[in-house]
C-alpha atoms as an extended CHARMM CRD file, in Angstrom:
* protein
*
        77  EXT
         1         1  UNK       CA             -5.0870000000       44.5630000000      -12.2930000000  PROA      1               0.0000000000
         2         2  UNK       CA             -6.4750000000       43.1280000000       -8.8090000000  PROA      2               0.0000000000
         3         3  UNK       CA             -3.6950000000       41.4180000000       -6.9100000000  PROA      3               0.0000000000
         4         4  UNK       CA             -4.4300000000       38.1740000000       -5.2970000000  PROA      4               0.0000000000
         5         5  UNK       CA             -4.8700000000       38.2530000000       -1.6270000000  PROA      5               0.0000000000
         6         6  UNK       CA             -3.1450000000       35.0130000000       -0.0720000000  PROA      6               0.0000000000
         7         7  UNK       CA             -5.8300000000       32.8130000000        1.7670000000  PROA      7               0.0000000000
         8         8  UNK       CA             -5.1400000000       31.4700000000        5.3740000000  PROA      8               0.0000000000
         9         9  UNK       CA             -7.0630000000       29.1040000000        7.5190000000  PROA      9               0.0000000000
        10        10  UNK       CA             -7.2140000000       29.1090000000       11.5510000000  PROA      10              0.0000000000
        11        11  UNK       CA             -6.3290000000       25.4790000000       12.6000000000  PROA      11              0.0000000000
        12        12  UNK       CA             -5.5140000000       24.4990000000       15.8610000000  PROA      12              0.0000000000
        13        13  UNK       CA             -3.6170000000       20.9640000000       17.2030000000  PROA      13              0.0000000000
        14        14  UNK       CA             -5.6160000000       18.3550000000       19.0190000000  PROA      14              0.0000000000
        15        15  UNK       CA             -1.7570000000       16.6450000000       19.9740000000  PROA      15              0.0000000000
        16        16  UNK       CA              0.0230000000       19.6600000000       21.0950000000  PROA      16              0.0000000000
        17        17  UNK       CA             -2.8720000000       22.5370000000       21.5640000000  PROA      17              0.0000000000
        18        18  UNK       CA             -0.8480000000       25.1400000000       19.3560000000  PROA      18              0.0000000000
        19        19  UNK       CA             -3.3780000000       27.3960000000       17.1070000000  PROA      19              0.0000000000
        20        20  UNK       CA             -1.6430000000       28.9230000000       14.0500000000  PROA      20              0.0000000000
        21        21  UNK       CA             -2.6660000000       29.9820000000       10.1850000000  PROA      21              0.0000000000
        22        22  UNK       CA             -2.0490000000       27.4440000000        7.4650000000  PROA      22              0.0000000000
        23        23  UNK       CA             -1.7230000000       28.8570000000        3.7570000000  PROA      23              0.0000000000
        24        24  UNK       CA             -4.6270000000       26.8540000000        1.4950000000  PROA      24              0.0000000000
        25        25  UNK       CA             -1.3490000000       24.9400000000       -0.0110000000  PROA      25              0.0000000000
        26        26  UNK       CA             -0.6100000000       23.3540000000        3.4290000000  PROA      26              0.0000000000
        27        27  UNK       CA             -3.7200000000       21.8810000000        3.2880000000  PROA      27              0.0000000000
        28        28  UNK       CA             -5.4580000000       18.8250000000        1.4740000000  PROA      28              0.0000000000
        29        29  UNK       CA             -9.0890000000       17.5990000000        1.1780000000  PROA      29              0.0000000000
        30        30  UNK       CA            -10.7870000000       14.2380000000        0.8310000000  PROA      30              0.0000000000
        31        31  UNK       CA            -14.0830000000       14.4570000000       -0.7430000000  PROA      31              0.0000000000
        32        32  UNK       CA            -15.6310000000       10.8410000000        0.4770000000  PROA      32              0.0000000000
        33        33  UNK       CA            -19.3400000000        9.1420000000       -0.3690000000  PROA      33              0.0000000000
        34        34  UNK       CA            -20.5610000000       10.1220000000        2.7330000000  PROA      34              0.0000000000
        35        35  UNK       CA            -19.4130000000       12.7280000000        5.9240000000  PROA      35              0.0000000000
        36        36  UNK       CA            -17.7580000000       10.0180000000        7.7070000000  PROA      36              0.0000000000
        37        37  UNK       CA            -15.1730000000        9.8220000000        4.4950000000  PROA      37              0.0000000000
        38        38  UNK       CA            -15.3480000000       13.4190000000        4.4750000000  PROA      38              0.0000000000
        39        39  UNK       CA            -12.2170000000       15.4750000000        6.2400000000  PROA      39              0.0000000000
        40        40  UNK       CA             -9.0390000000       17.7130000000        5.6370000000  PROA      40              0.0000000000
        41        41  UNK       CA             -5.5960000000       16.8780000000        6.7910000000  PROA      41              0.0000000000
        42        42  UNK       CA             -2.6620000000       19.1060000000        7.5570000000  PROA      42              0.0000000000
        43        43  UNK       CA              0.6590000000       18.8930000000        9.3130000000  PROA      43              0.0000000000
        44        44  UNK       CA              0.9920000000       20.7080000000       12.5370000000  PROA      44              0.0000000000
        45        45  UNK       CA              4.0720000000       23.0880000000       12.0270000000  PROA      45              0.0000000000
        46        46  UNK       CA              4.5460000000       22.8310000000       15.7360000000  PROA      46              0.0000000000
        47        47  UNK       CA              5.2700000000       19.2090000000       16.6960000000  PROA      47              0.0000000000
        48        48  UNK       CA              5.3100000000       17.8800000000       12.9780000000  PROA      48              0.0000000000
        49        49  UNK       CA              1.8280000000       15.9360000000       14.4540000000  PROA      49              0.0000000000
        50        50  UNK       CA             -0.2400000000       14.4090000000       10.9250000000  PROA      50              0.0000000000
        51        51  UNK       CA             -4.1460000000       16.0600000000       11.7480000000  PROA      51              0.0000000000
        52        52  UNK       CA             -7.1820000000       14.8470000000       10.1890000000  PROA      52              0.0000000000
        53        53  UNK       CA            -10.6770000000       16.5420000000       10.6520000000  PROA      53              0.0000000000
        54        54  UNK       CA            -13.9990000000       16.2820000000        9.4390000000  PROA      54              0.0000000000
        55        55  UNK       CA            -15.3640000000       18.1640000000        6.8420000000  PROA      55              0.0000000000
        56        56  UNK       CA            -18.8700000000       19.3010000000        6.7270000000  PROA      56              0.0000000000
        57        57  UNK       CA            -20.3910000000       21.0530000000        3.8120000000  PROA      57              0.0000000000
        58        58  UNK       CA            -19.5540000000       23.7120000000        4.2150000000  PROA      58              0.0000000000
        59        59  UNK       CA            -15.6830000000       23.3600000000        5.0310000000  PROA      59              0.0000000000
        60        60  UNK       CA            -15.9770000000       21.5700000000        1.8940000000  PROA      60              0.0000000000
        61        61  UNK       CA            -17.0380000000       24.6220000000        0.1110000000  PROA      61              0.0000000000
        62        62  UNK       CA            -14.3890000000       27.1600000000        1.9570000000  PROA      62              0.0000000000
        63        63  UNK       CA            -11.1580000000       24.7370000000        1.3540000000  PROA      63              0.0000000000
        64        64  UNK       CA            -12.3180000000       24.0090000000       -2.4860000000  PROA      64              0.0000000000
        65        65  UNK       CA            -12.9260000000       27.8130000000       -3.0760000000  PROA      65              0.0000000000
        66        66  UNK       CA             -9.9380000000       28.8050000000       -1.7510000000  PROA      66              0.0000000000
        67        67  UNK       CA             -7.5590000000       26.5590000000       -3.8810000000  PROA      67              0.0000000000
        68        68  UNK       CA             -7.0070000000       23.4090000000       -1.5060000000  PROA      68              0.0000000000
        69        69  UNK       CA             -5.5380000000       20.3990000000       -2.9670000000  PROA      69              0.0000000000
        70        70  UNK       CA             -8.6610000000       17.8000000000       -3.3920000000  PROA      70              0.0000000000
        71        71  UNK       CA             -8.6370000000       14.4580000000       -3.7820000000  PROA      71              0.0000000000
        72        72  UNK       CA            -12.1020000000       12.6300000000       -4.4990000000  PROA      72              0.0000000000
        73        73  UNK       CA            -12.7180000000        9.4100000000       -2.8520000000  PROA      73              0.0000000000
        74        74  UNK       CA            -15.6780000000        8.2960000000       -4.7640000000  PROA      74              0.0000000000
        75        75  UNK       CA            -16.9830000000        8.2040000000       -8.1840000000  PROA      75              0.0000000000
        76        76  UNK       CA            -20.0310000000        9.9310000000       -9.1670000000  PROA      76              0.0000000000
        77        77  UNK       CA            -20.9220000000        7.3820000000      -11.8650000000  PROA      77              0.0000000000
């Protein structure tokens, strides 16, 4: 049996400039109708900062791949 291999993310602080890992649970993603709705959020473990980035395809892809808590802002009806 394969054990699972936790998943971290690179993110860095636009408020305070500190770079650290995130686990995939500190994370959350908002799936909009377009890539201005589009982003991921986290809190900086530094300075306790609330961070919101945009989210391109293919962030989109990595974050929902690796188990990220997704929210979907838009119904595909």
């Amino acid at each position: 049996m394969r054990r699972a291999v936790p998943v971290v993310f690179k993110a860095a602080c636009p408020d305070c400039r500190s770079r650290f890992e995130l686990a995939a649970n500190a994370l959350r993603l908002a799936i909009g109708g377009s890539s201005r709705t589009t982003f991921y959020s986290f809190t900086c473990p530094a300075c306790d900062a609330a961070v919101r980035k945009p989210a391109g395809d293919r962030i989109v892809q990595l974050l929902s791949g690796a188990g990220v808590r997704t929210l979907r802002l838009h119904s595909t009806v």
